[in-house]
Each structure stands twice: as structure tokens, then as C-alpha cells.
Amino acid sequence: MSVSRASMSCSACGYRASQWRGRCPQCGAWDSFVREAPAARAAGPARGGLPVAAAPVVLAGIEAAAHHRLPTGLAELDRVLGGGLVRGSVVLLAGEPGAGKSTLCLQAAAGLEAQGLRVLLVCGEESVDQVAARARRIGGIHTTQAFSGTRVDEVLTHAEGFDVVVVDSIQTMSDPELTGEPGSVTQVRGCASALARHARDGSVALLLVGHVTKDGAIAGPRVLEHLVDAVLTFEGDRGQSLRTLRSAKNRFGGTAELGVFEMKAAGLVEVADASRLFLADRHTGVPGSAVGCLLEGRRAVALEIQSLVAPNDGPHPRRVAHGLERDRLEVLAAVLRQRAGIDLSKSDVFVRVAGGFRADEPAVDLALALALASSVTGVPLPSDLVAIGEVGLAGDVRAVPGVGTRLRECARLGFRRGVVGRSAGLHDGLEVHPVAELREALELLVCG
């Protein structure tokens, strides 16, 4: 008789090991290994002690299935999903506690029920009374039903007959047949698998809510990515009203789309024109400010990059970046010193993206470099200028994809001049200044 032995797994990324480890070799998390009972082998016909696999089929002979989408009524959410929820699919909505995930789910439920769909909210963290109070504040919710419980078998019983099921959150669910506490790797995987089977067998759209910390250390979202069809990340600083929705995985749509919301007293408000929101309070004629443009899927977003360079007589000058990668700031500071003669080695450098947005695209390199140079020299950039380009280690400026889309967005906002990589070519709507090196772009600080 074989003995079933438990293994250890990382609660942050799901990496498995035969024994406990202080640090996960895959994601680097410390003290994240927990004991996990092995999953039982699925019953079924077997041959030679092994399960019988399905016969292989020719891919070319399989017709593409039409995905029946359920629009949520929230254009920003539907944009990221690729048109709406898909029947039989599982969507994971992950984000930090307090970001507004529950509010987003309630507003989506209101849009779904308006189309005559039956929606069930499974409340694992709040009572039904608490959810009802939030629903009254949001408005538009009349037929959506709520159930407060944490046992997955009870959830599956009540979920019969619904078109959409929202589980808030997956970390609170438990299965009495599995070991571990709610939120452990074993419980999260087992409960999510059971709910996903119900969704696919019954053509139900399943939305799982999962909490993560800033370092992604809580079990749930990181260990479920391979089980779900789409992974959405809802982000936002509690001190800011801005909320962004991105897709890290989507089997039924693209992963580069961006949804923008603004948190207000009555709930989340969609932001159709994100560029105007980010530039609404921009002060022109101030040194250290430059405008760049990102491309999120088919959506161009113009934003302001601010910098402040201050003298530091100490041995260790500070480098602080909000909304930008700190490594990108360090690299551009080195390029400015070696290729353009602007030395930041004895100065504190602070940079941020106005509005609380996060800009990780290389297209903001040129705008960041110009903002730093403007702060050092004290000369403001022209107010009608936008900078779009990637800066290489040799001080070269390279064109980025979708330059035409970005420049058209900036022209719509009233900008008249654009600095881009030389290979980008000319575009209607703006006076384009193609540059090959960073030094050429910095001349705009002198020429205006």
C-alpha cells in the first residue's frame, strides 16, 4: 500500500519542493513555503495502471467556436476583457485590498442584470447586509442575488441556474475534503478548480476576486493563473482617485488594453478621455516637466513626467521614482552624464508620473531625459512639445511602435510639436522634429 506524502509549495508563486525552504528559488519570496497535500488521482478507465488519454485529433479539422460574450455595461471593463465576459470562462480579478474590486464587481452586476442575466454574488468576506448597503449607494441593482458563505459545496449548490457567478474572494473559500486553512495553496487551488469545472460544464461566466499585496505574497492570484482564462489586475493608490485595469492574461482577447476609472463617493466612474485627466492640472512654463505618450493596446495616453533635481553634499544621493522604474531612472542618469555632459551624481533626483499612473514603456525615455535636463538647467520645455522615443545606452534616440497613433492623440490635445526618433518619419497634425541622438533633443531647451 502506497503512502501519500505531503509536499511543500510556495504560497506566492506555487513552486513545489519536497522539503521546506527558507527562500523560494523561483520568485525569491522568503518564508513562503507551506505544506500541501497531494491531489488524488482522477478516477476513470485505465490501462496498465495509467489513465486512458483521449485520442489525438487534427487541429485543422476543428472549427473555431464562437464565443458568446456578455457585455458588462462598463465600457472600460469590456475593453480590457475583449468585449465582455465569455460563457464558460473563468476570470480572475486581482488587486490590493481596498482598491475597489468589490465595487467594480457590483457595478458590472448592475450592467449584466440590465440585460436580463441572472447574477449571483458570493460574499465570503462581508455580510449580505454590508453588500446591500454598497449596492444601494451604487444604484441600478435590482435582481442580483447575494449569498454569504465560504464552503465551496454550498456555493456550487446555490450557483445552479445563474448566468454569472462572482466569488469575493477566492481566498475565503474552503473545501472540507481538503487539508489546510482557507487561503492556503491547497484550498485555493481545490476550490478554484471545483468552481471552474462548474462554470465550464454549465456555460456560466465565473469571476473570481483575489487579494494580493504589493509583493504578491498572498496565496491565490499567483497560483491560479494557469487555471483561469483571464487575469485582470486592478490597481490604484489609496491616496489617489485613479484606478487602472490591465489584463495580464486573456484567452479570449488581447492583453495590452487599459481601462481607467476614477473612484468617487457613488462608485467607480469610467474615464473615457484619460489623457485630458492626466494633463488637466498641468502647469506650463515650469522646469522639470515634460509630456510623453504611452500606447496601451489601441489606446494612446498622454501624460506628464515631472522631475526635481536638488544638490546633495552627502556621499549617497537619493533616487526616487513614482510611477516609473527606478532602474530606468538610473540608466538615463548615466546616459545623460556620459553622452550629454549632464552630471547628476551629486544630486538628489525625484521623478514621478503626474496623476498616479504607472509608465513602464520605453517610449517615455525621451520625455524623462528632457524633464531631468530641464530641471538641471532651470529652463522649461516649450508647453506645446511632446517627446516620444526610446533612449539607448549610446545616447541614440529610437522610434517606438505606433508613433502615428501617439502623435494624433497629442495633436487632438492641442500639442503642436513632437520630438521622435529619426526613423519614425513625418506625420500630419504636428510639426515633427526627428532626432537621432539625445544631444539633438536637448538643443530644444536652448532654442525653445
PDB file of C-alpha atoms in Angstrom, residues 173-444:
ATOM      1  CA  MET A 173     -13.442  29.668   0.119  1.00  0.00           C
ATOM      2  CA  SER A 174     -12.843  26.254   1.714  1.00  0.00           C
ATOM      3  CA  ASP A 175     -13.478  22.619   0.913  1.00  0.00           C
ATOM      4  CA  PRO A 176     -13.937  20.298   3.936  1.00  0.00           C
ATOM      5  CA  GLU A 177     -12.438  17.423   1.949  1.00  0.00           C
ATOM      6  CA  LEU A 178      -9.125  19.279   1.541  1.00  0.00           C
ATOM      7  CA  THR A 179      -6.453  19.973   4.124  1.00  0.00           C
ATOM      8  CA  GLY A 180      -5.231  23.404   5.122  1.00  0.00           C
ATOM      9  CA  GLU A 181      -6.831  26.642   6.220  1.00  0.00           C
ATOM     10  CA  PRO A 182      -8.833  28.898   3.866  1.00  0.00           C
ATOM     11  CA  GLY A 183      -6.364  30.865   1.767  1.00  0.00           C
ATOM     12  CA  SER A 184      -3.732  28.117   1.726  1.00  0.00           C
ATOM     13  CA  VAL A 185      -2.409  26.871  -1.589  1.00  0.00           C
ATOM     14  CA  THR A 186      -4.285  23.567  -1.309  1.00  0.00           C
ATOM     15  CA  GLN A 187      -7.628  25.200  -0.505  1.00  0.00           C
ATOM     16  CA  VAL A 188      -7.316  27.961  -3.091  1.00  0.00           C
ATOM     17  CA  ARG A 189      -6.383  25.574  -5.902  1.00  0.00           C
ATOM     18  CA  GLY A 190      -9.013  22.992  -4.955  1.00  0.00           C
ATOM     19  CA  CYS A 191     -11.872  25.462  -4.580  1.00  0.00           C
ATOM     20  CA  ALA A 192     -10.965  27.317  -7.764  1.00  0.00           C
ATOM     21  CA  SER A 193     -10.805  24.042  -9.705  1.00  0.00           C
ATOM     22  CA  ALA A 194     -14.237  22.974  -8.469  1.00  0.00           C
ATOM     23  CA  LEU A 195     -15.764  26.354  -9.336  1.00  0.00           C
ATOM     24  CA  ALA A 196     -14.079  26.371 -12.752  1.00  0.00           C
ATOM     25  CA  ARG A 197     -15.476  22.913 -13.583  1.00  0.00           C
ATOM     26  CA  HIS A 198     -18.969  24.118 -12.712  1.00  0.00           C
ATOM     27  CA  ALA A 199     -18.539  27.212 -14.887  1.00  0.00           C
ATOM     28  CA  ARG A 200     -17.345  25.276 -17.935  1.00  0.00           C
ATOM     29  CA  ASP A 201     -19.867  22.463 -17.600  1.00  0.00           C
ATOM     30  CA  GLY A 202     -22.780  24.862 -17.142  1.00  0.00           C
ATOM     31  CA  SER A 203     -21.638  27.655 -19.534  1.00  0.00           C
ATOM     32  CA  VAL A 204     -21.510  30.068 -16.618  1.00  0.00           C
ATOM     33  CA  ALA A 205     -19.279  33.150 -16.592  1.00  0.00           C
ATOM     34  CA  LEU A 206     -17.251  32.940 -13.356  1.00  0.00           C
ATOM     35  CA  LEU A 207     -15.498  35.955 -11.860  1.00  0.00           C
ATOM     36  CA  LEU A 208     -13.072  35.236  -9.005  1.00  0.00           C
ATOM     37  CA  VAL A 209     -11.788  38.081  -6.833  1.00  0.00           C
ATOM     38  CA  GLY A 210      -8.322  37.639  -5.339  1.00  0.00           C
ATOM     39  CA  HIS A 211      -6.341  39.854  -2.986  1.00  0.00           C
ATOM     40  CA  VAL A 212      -2.618  40.448  -3.376  1.00  0.00           C
ATOM     41  CA  THR A 213      -0.120  42.586  -1.522  1.00  0.00           C
ATOM     42  CA  LYS A 214       2.409  44.834  -3.252  1.00  0.00           C
ATOM     43  CA  ASP A 215       4.910  41.969  -3.383  1.00  0.00           C
ATOM     44  CA  GLY A 216       2.290  39.398  -4.389  1.00  0.00           C
ATOM     45  CA  ALA A 217       2.937  37.289  -1.289  1.00  0.00           C
ATOM     46  CA  ILE A 218      -0.626  36.122  -0.547  1.00  0.00           C
ATOM     47  CA  ALA A 219      -1.619  32.735  -1.944  1.00  0.00           C
ATOM     48  CA  GLY A 220      -4.350  32.960  -4.544  1.00  0.00           C
ATOM     49  CA  PRO A 221      -3.798  35.034  -7.694  1.00  0.00           C
ATOM     50  CA  ARG A 222      -0.229  33.890  -8.322  1.00  0.00           C
ATOM     51  CA  VAL A 223      -1.082  30.176  -8.058  1.00  0.00           C
ATOM     52  CA  LEU A 224      -4.295  30.387 -10.091  1.00  0.00           C
ATOM     53  CA  GLU A 225      -3.015  31.984 -13.281  1.00  0.00           C
ATOM     54  CA  HIS A 226      -2.790  28.647 -15.102  1.00  0.00           C
ATOM     55  CA  LEU A 227      -6.321  27.620 -14.030  1.00  0.00           C
ATOM     56  CA  VAL A 228      -8.195  30.689 -15.298  1.00  0.00           C
ATOM     57  CA  ASP A 229      -8.854  32.078 -18.754  1.00  0.00           C
ATOM     58  CA  ALA A 230      -8.146  35.724 -17.948  1.00  0.00           C
ATOM     59  CA  VAL A 231      -6.203  37.553 -15.259  1.00  0.00           C
ATOM     60  CA  LEU A 232      -7.145  41.178 -14.651  1.00  0.00           C
ATOM     61  CA  THR A 233      -5.159  43.457 -12.351  1.00  0.00           C
ATOM     62  CA  PHE A 234      -6.965  46.336 -10.661  1.00  0.00           C
ATOM     63  CA  GLU A 235      -4.531  48.912  -9.322  1.00  0.00           C
ATOM     64  CA  GLY A 236      -4.682  52.248  -7.603  1.00  0.00           C
ATOM     65  CA  ASP A 237      -3.124  54.187  -4.777  1.00  0.00           C
ATOM     66  CA  ARG A 238      -5.465  54.760  -1.847  1.00  0.00           C
ATOM     67  CA  GLY A 239      -4.334  58.375  -1.779  1.00  0.00           C
ATOM     68  CA  GLN A 240      -5.366  58.839  -5.411  1.00  0.00           C
ATOM     69  CA  SER A 241      -8.793  58.534  -7.015  1.00  0.00           C
ATOM     70  CA  LEU A 242      -7.361  56.989 -10.187  1.00  0.00           C
ATOM     71  CA  ARG A 243      -7.822  53.246 -10.778  1.00  0.00           C
ATOM     72  CA  THR A 244      -6.393  51.294 -13.711  1.00  0.00           C
ATOM     73  CA  LEU A 245      -7.424  47.888 -15.018  1.00  0.00           C
ATOM     74  CA  ARG A 246      -4.995  45.783 -17.042  1.00  0.00           C
ATOM     75  CA  SER A 247      -5.043  42.265 -18.438  1.00  0.00           C
ATOM     76  CA  ALA A 248      -2.045  40.007 -17.770  1.00  0.00           C
ATOM     77  CA  LYS A 249      -3.629  37.008 -19.497  1.00  0.00           C
ATOM     78  CA  ASN A 250      -6.673  36.679 -21.748  1.00  0.00           C
ATOM     79  CA  ARG A 251      -7.526  33.629 -23.817  1.00  0.00           C
ATOM     80  CA  PHE A 252     -10.418  35.438 -25.465  1.00  0.00           C
ATOM     81  CA  GLY A 253      -8.827  38.809 -26.188  1.00  0.00           C
ATOM     82  CA  GLY A 254      -5.703  40.950 -26.109  1.00  0.00           C
ATOM     83  CA  THR A 255      -3.518  41.625 -23.105  1.00  0.00           C
ATOM     84  CA  ALA A 256      -2.368  45.150 -23.890  1.00  0.00           C
ATOM     85  CA  GLU A 257      -5.621  47.032 -23.282  1.00  0.00           C
ATOM     86  CA  LEU A 258      -6.080  49.530 -20.471  1.00  0.00           C
ATOM     87  CA  GLY A 259      -9.170  50.533 -18.540  1.00  0.00           C
ATOM     88  CA  VAL A 260      -9.227  53.743 -16.490  1.00  0.00           C
ATOM     89  CA  PHE A 261     -11.642  54.555 -13.663  1.00  0.00           C
ATOM     90  CA  GLU A 262     -11.986  57.292 -11.081  1.00  0.00           C
ATOM     91  CA  MET A 263     -13.157  56.376  -7.596  1.00  0.00           C
ATOM     92  CA  LYS A 264     -15.902  58.667  -6.285  1.00  0.00           C
ATOM     93  CA  ALA A 265     -18.427  58.560  -3.469  1.00  0.00           C
ATOM     94  CA  ALA A 266     -21.049  56.813  -5.607  1.00  0.00           C
ATOM     95  CA  GLY A 267     -18.630  54.253  -7.006  1.00  0.00           C
ATOM     96  CA  LEU A 268     -16.301  53.956  -9.963  1.00  0.00           C
ATOM     97  CA  VAL A 269     -16.681  56.394 -12.843  1.00  0.00           C
ATOM     98  CA  GLU A 270     -15.306  55.444 -16.239  1.00  0.00           C
ATOM     99  CA  VAL A 271     -12.690  57.753 -17.735  1.00  0.00           C
ATOM    100  CA  ALA A 272     -13.115  57.769 -21.497  1.00  0.00           C
ATOM    101  CA  ASP A 273     -10.522  60.513 -22.115  1.00  0.00           C
ATOM    102  CA  ALA A 274      -7.611  59.511 -19.879  1.00  0.00           C
ATOM    103  CA  SER A 275      -5.163  61.944 -21.491  1.00  0.00           C
ATOM    104  CA  ARG A 276      -7.188  65.012 -20.525  1.00  0.00           C
ATOM    105  CA  LEU A 277      -7.491  63.676 -16.983  1.00  0.00           C
ATOM    106  CA  PHE A 278      -3.726  63.304 -16.584  1.00  0.00           C
ATOM    107  CA  LEU A 279      -2.954  66.718 -18.120  1.00  0.00           C
ATOM    108  CA  ALA A 280      -5.861  68.658 -16.581  1.00  0.00           C
ATOM    109  CA  ASP A 281      -3.831  70.328 -13.811  1.00  0.00           C
ATOM    110  CA  ARG A 282      -0.545  70.627 -15.696  1.00  0.00           C
ATOM    111  CA  HIS A 283       1.420  73.843 -15.060  1.00  0.00           C
ATOM    112  CA  THR A 284       3.286  75.057 -18.139  1.00  0.00           C
ATOM    113  CA  GLY A 285       6.496  77.040 -18.086  1.00  0.00           C
ATOM    114  CA  VAL A 286       7.893  75.110 -15.098  1.00  0.00           C
ATOM    115  CA  PRO A 287      11.360  73.476 -15.339  1.00  0.00           C
ATOM    116  CA  GLY A 288      11.439  69.718 -14.930  1.00  0.00           C
ATOM    117  CA  SER A 289       8.155  68.969 -16.705  1.00  0.00           C
ATOM    118  CA  ALA A 290       7.816  67.047 -19.975  1.00  0.00           C
ATOM    119  CA  VAL A 291       4.938  65.311 -21.753  1.00  0.00           C
ATOM    120  CA  GLY A 292       5.205  61.790 -23.171  1.00  0.00           C
ATOM    121  CA  CYS A 293       2.691  59.364 -24.654  1.00  0.00           C
ATOM    122  CA  LEU A 294       2.085  55.676 -23.964  1.00  0.00           C
ATOM    123  CA  LEU A 295       0.291  53.162 -26.165  1.00  0.00           C
ATOM    124  CA  GLU A 296      -1.899  50.718 -24.241  1.00  0.00           C
ATOM    125  CA  GLY A 297      -3.372  48.352 -26.811  1.00  0.00           C
ATOM    126  CA  ARG A 298      -5.242  50.577 -29.254  1.00  0.00           C
ATOM    127  CA  ARG A 299      -5.366  53.457 -26.774  1.00  0.00           C
ATOM    128  CA  ALA A 300      -2.821  56.282 -26.679  1.00  0.00           C
ATOM    129  CA  VAL A 301      -2.460  58.050 -23.327  1.00  0.00           C
ATOM    130  CA  ALA A 302      -0.560  61.330 -22.962  1.00  0.00           C
ATOM    131  CA  LEU A 303       0.882  62.030 -19.519  1.00  0.00           C
ATOM    132  CA  GLU A 304       3.155  64.448 -17.715  1.00  0.00           C
ATOM    133  CA  ILE A 305       6.507  63.399 -16.293  1.00  0.00           C
ATOM    134  CA  GLN A 306       7.829  65.627 -13.527  1.00  0.00           C
ATOM    135  CA  SER A 307      11.367  65.744 -12.166  1.00  0.00           C
ATOM    136  CA  LEU A 308      13.171  67.599  -9.416  1.00  0.00           C
ATOM    137  CA  VAL A 309      16.981  67.676  -9.183  1.00  0.00           C
ATOM    138  CA  ALA A 310      18.412  69.107  -5.956  1.00  0.00           C
ATOM    139  CA  PRO A 311      22.054  69.365  -4.774  1.00  0.00           C
ATOM    140  CA  ASN A 312      23.249  66.788  -2.249  1.00  0.00           C
ATOM    141  CA  ASP A 313      26.541  67.204  -0.393  1.00  0.00           C
ATOM    142  CA  GLY A 314      26.360  63.726   1.131  1.00  0.00           C
ATOM    143  CA  PRO A 315      28.026  60.570  -0.190  1.00  0.00           C
ATOM    144  CA  HIS A 316      24.781  58.870  -1.243  1.00  0.00           C
ATOM    145  CA  PRO A 317      22.402  60.962  -3.377  1.00  0.00           C
ATOM    146  CA  ARG A 318      18.804  59.780  -3.466  1.00  0.00           C
ATOM    147  CA  ARG A 319      16.980  58.356  -6.472  1.00  0.00           C
ATOM    148  CA  VAL A 320      13.209  58.267  -6.015  1.00  0.00           C
ATOM    149  CA  ALA A 321      10.805  57.243  -8.786  1.00  0.00           C
ATOM    150  CA  HIS A 322       6.998  57.135  -8.522  1.00  0.00           C
ATOM    151  CA  GLY A 323       5.183  55.571 -11.461  1.00  0.00           C
ATOM    152  CA  LEU A 324       8.478  54.788 -13.230  1.00  0.00           C
ATOM    153  CA  GLU A 325      11.047  52.044 -12.892  1.00  0.00           C
ATOM    154  CA  ARG A 326      13.940  53.127 -10.692  1.00  0.00           C
ATOM    155  CA  ASP A 327      16.376  51.186 -12.905  1.00  0.00           C
ATOM    156  CA  ARG A 328      15.207  53.220 -15.901  1.00  0.00           C
ATOM    157  CA  LEU A 329      15.974  56.406 -13.976  1.00  0.00           C
ATOM    158  CA  GLU A 330      19.454  55.166 -13.076  1.00  0.00           C
ATOM    159  CA  VAL A 331      20.236  54.233 -16.687  1.00  0.00           C
ATOM    160  CA  LEU A 332      19.069  57.577 -18.092  1.00  0.00           C
ATOM    161  CA  ALA A 333      21.058  59.449 -15.454  1.00  0.00           C
ATOM    162  CA  ALA A 334      24.186  57.580 -16.597  1.00  0.00           C
ATOM    163  CA  VAL A 335      23.413  58.258 -20.269  1.00  0.00           C
ATOM    164  CA  LEU A 336      22.923  61.978 -19.586  1.00  0.00           C
ATOM    165  CA  ARG A 337      26.273  62.119 -17.835  1.00  0.00           C
ATOM    166  CA  GLN A 338      28.306  60.180 -20.402  1.00  0.00           C
ATOM    167  CA  ARG A 339      26.621  61.257 -23.625  1.00  0.00           C
ATOM    168  CA  ALA A 340      25.266  64.733 -22.895  1.00  0.00           C
ATOM    169  CA  GLY A 341      27.533  66.101 -20.145  1.00  0.00           C
ATOM    170  CA  ILE A 342      24.751  66.480 -17.567  1.00  0.00           C
ATOM    171  CA  ASP A 343      26.096  65.152 -14.269  1.00  0.00           C
ATOM    172  CA  LEU A 344      23.553  64.005 -11.669  1.00  0.00           C
ATOM    173  CA  SER A 345      25.983  62.052  -9.496  1.00  0.00           C
ATOM    174  CA  LYS A 346      25.980  64.701  -6.750  1.00  0.00           C
ATOM    175  CA  SER A 347      22.280  65.499  -6.807  1.00  0.00           C
ATOM    176  CA  ASP A 348      19.109  64.066  -5.385  1.00  0.00           C
ATOM    177  CA  VAL A 349      16.754  63.080  -8.193  1.00  0.00           C
ATOM    178  CA  PHE A 350      12.997  62.744  -7.774  1.00  0.00           C
ATOM    179  CA  VAL A 351      10.717  61.800 -10.672  1.00  0.00           C
ATOM    180  CA  ARG A 352       7.044  60.939 -10.872  1.00  0.00           C
ATOM    181  CA  VAL A 353       4.221  60.466 -13.317  1.00  0.00           C
ATOM    182  CA  ALA A 354       1.516  63.010 -12.583  1.00  0.00           C
ATOM    183  CA  GLY A 355      -1.871  61.571 -11.652  1.00  0.00           C
ATOM    184  CA  GLY A 356      -0.596  58.367 -10.040  1.00  0.00           C
ATOM    185  CA  PHE A 357      -0.264  56.485 -13.343  1.00  0.00           C
ATOM    186  CA  ARG A 358       2.410  53.837 -13.960  1.00  0.00           C
ATOM    187  CA  ALA A 359       4.553  54.164 -17.094  1.00  0.00           C
ATOM    188  CA  ASP A 360       6.788  51.171 -17.815  1.00  0.00           C
ATOM    189  CA  GLU A 361       7.081  51.585 -21.589  1.00  0.00           C
ATOM    190  CA  PRO A 362      10.451  52.602 -23.114  1.00  0.00           C
ATOM    191  CA  ALA A 363       8.607  55.276 -25.100  1.00  0.00           C
ATOM    192  CA  VAL A 364       8.802  57.598 -22.062  1.00  0.00           C
ATOM    193  CA  ASP A 365      12.631  57.541 -22.016  1.00  0.00           C
ATOM    194  CA  LEU A 366      12.980  60.698 -24.091  1.00  0.00           C
ATOM    195  CA  ALA A 367      10.395  62.637 -22.067  1.00  0.00           C
ATOM    196  CA  LEU A 368      12.085  61.580 -18.817  1.00  0.00           C
ATOM    197  CA  ALA A 369      15.527  62.586 -20.093  1.00  0.00           C
ATOM    198  CA  LEU A 370      14.247  66.002 -21.211  1.00  0.00           C
ATOM    199  CA  ALA A 371      12.499  66.519 -17.869  1.00  0.00           C
ATOM    200  CA  LEU A 372      15.745  65.772 -15.996  1.00  0.00           C
ATOM    201  CA  ALA A 373      17.776  68.085 -18.213  1.00  0.00           C
ATOM    202  CA  SER A 374      15.169  70.829 -17.833  1.00  0.00           C
ATOM    203  CA  SER A 375      15.290  70.539 -14.051  1.00  0.00           C
ATOM    204  CA  VAL A 376      19.105  70.737 -14.006  1.00  0.00           C
ATOM    205  CA  THR A 377      19.330  73.743 -16.321  1.00  0.00           C
ATOM    206  CA  GLY A 378      16.266  75.530 -14.946  1.00  0.00           C
ATOM    207  CA  VAL A 379      14.978  76.044 -18.491  1.00  0.00           C
ATOM    208  CA  PRO A 380      11.368  74.910 -19.064  1.00  0.00           C
ATOM    209  CA  LEU A 381      10.427  72.947 -22.155  1.00  0.00           C
ATOM    210  CA  PRO A 382       8.002  74.503 -24.659  1.00  0.00           C
ATOM    211  CA  SER A 383       4.437  73.965 -23.472  1.00  0.00           C
ATOM    212  CA  ASP A 384       3.301  72.646 -26.871  1.00  0.00           C
ATOM    213  CA  LEU A 385       6.040  69.992 -27.107  1.00  0.00           C
ATOM    214  CA  VAL A 386       5.662  66.235 -26.661  1.00  0.00           C
ATOM    215  CA  ALA A 387       8.591  63.775 -26.576  1.00  0.00           C
ATOM    216  CA  ILE A 388       8.200  60.171 -27.726  1.00  0.00           C
ATOM    217  CA  GLY A 389      11.154  57.830 -28.073  1.00  0.00           C
ATOM    218  CA  GLU A 390      13.421  55.228 -26.520  1.00  0.00           C
ATOM    219  CA  VAL A 391      16.919  56.305 -25.443  1.00  0.00           C
ATOM    220  CA  GLY A 392      19.733  53.796 -25.946  1.00  0.00           C
ATOM    221  CA  LEU A 393      22.912  53.446 -23.941  1.00  0.00           C
ATOM    222  CA  ALA A 394      24.843  55.158 -26.731  1.00  0.00           C
ATOM    223  CA  GLY A 395      22.665  58.246 -26.373  1.00  0.00           C
ATOM    224  CA  ASP A 396      20.727  57.359 -29.524  1.00  0.00           C
ATOM    225  CA  VAL A 397      17.000  58.030 -29.817  1.00  0.00           C
ATOM    226  CA  ARG A 398      14.953  55.239 -31.337  1.00  0.00           C
ATOM    227  CA  ALA A 399      11.428  55.258 -32.719  1.00  0.00           C
ATOM    228  CA  VAL A 400       8.761  53.256 -30.889  1.00  0.00           C
ATOM    229  CA  PRO A 401       5.764  51.356 -32.314  1.00  0.00           C
ATOM    230  CA  GLY A 402       2.579  53.279 -33.010  1.00  0.00           C
ATOM    231  CA  VAL A 403       4.179  56.714 -33.317  1.00  0.00           C
ATOM    232  CA  GLY A 404       1.396  57.878 -35.635  1.00  0.00           C
ATOM    233  CA  THR A 405      -1.327  56.926 -33.149  1.00  0.00           C
ATOM    234  CA  ARG A 406       0.519  58.680 -30.335  1.00  0.00           C
ATOM    235  CA  LEU A 407       1.083  61.864 -32.309  1.00  0.00           C
ATOM    236  CA  ARG A 408      -2.544  62.015 -33.423  1.00  0.00           C
ATOM    237  CA  GLU A 409      -3.630  61.798 -29.781  1.00  0.00           C
ATOM    238  CA  CYS A 410      -1.260  64.607 -28.835  1.00  0.00           C
ATOM    239  CA  ALA A 411      -2.449  66.752 -31.743  1.00  0.00           C
ATOM    240  CA  ARG A 412      -6.038  66.249 -30.519  1.00  0.00           C
ATOM    241  CA  LEU A 413      -4.967  67.598 -27.134  1.00  0.00           C
ATOM    242  CA  GLY A 414      -3.508  70.758 -28.672  1.00  0.00           C
ATOM    243  CA  PHE A 415       0.200  69.945 -28.904  1.00  0.00           C
ATOM    244  CA  ARG A 416       1.889  71.372 -31.993  1.00  0.00           C
ATOM    245  CA  ARG A 417       5.404  69.907 -31.891  1.00  0.00           C
ATOM    246  CA  GLY A 418       6.707  66.397 -31.371  1.00  0.00           C
ATOM    247  CA  VAL A 419      10.238  65.070 -30.832  1.00  0.00           C
ATOM    248  CA  VAL A 420      10.634  61.488 -32.058  1.00  0.00           C
ATOM    249  CA  GLY A 421      13.298  59.087 -33.271  1.00  0.00           C
ATOM    250  CA  ARG A 422      14.618  59.822 -36.739  1.00  0.00           C
ATOM    251  CA  SER A 423      13.295  56.583 -38.225  1.00  0.00           C
ATOM    252  CA  ALA A 424       9.728  57.443 -37.188  1.00  0.00           C
ATOM    253  CA  GLY A 425       9.136  59.589 -40.279  1.00  0.00           C
ATOM    254  CA  LEU A 426       6.809  62.558 -40.701  1.00  0.00           C
ATOM    255  CA  HIS A 427       3.181  62.736 -39.585  1.00  0.00           C
ATOM    256  CA  ASP A 428       0.324  65.113 -40.244  1.00  0.00           C
ATOM    257  CA  GLY A 429      -1.089  67.216 -37.454  1.00  0.00           C
ATOM    258  CA  LEU A 430       2.147  68.149 -35.687  1.00  0.00           C
ATOM    259  CA  GLU A 431       5.459  69.762 -36.504  1.00  0.00           C
ATOM    260  CA  VAL A 432       7.703  66.722 -36.057  1.00  0.00           C
ATOM    261  CA  HIS A 433      11.373  67.036 -35.064  1.00  0.00           C
ATOM    262  CA  PRO A 434      13.124  63.725 -35.862  1.00  0.00           C
ATOM    263  CA  VAL A 435      16.333  63.322 -33.823  1.00  0.00           C
ATOM    264  CA  ALA A 436      18.997  60.629 -33.923  1.00  0.00           C
ATOM    265  CA  GLU A 437      20.777  61.465 -30.659  1.00  0.00           C
ATOM    266  CA  LEU A 438      19.809  62.761 -27.250  1.00  0.00           C
ATOM    267  CA  ARG A 439      22.007  65.830 -27.748  1.00  0.00           C
ATOM    268  CA  GLU A 440      19.809  66.954 -30.636  1.00  0.00           C
ATOM    269  CA  ALA A 441      16.712  66.736 -28.464  1.00  0.00           C
ATOM    270  CA  LEU A 442      18.398  68.678 -25.657  1.00  0.00           C
ATOM    271  CA  GLU A 443      19.011  71.567 -28.037  1.00  0.00           C
ATOM    272  CA  LEU A 444      15.297  72.342 -27.747  1.00  0.00           C
TER     273      LEU A 444
END
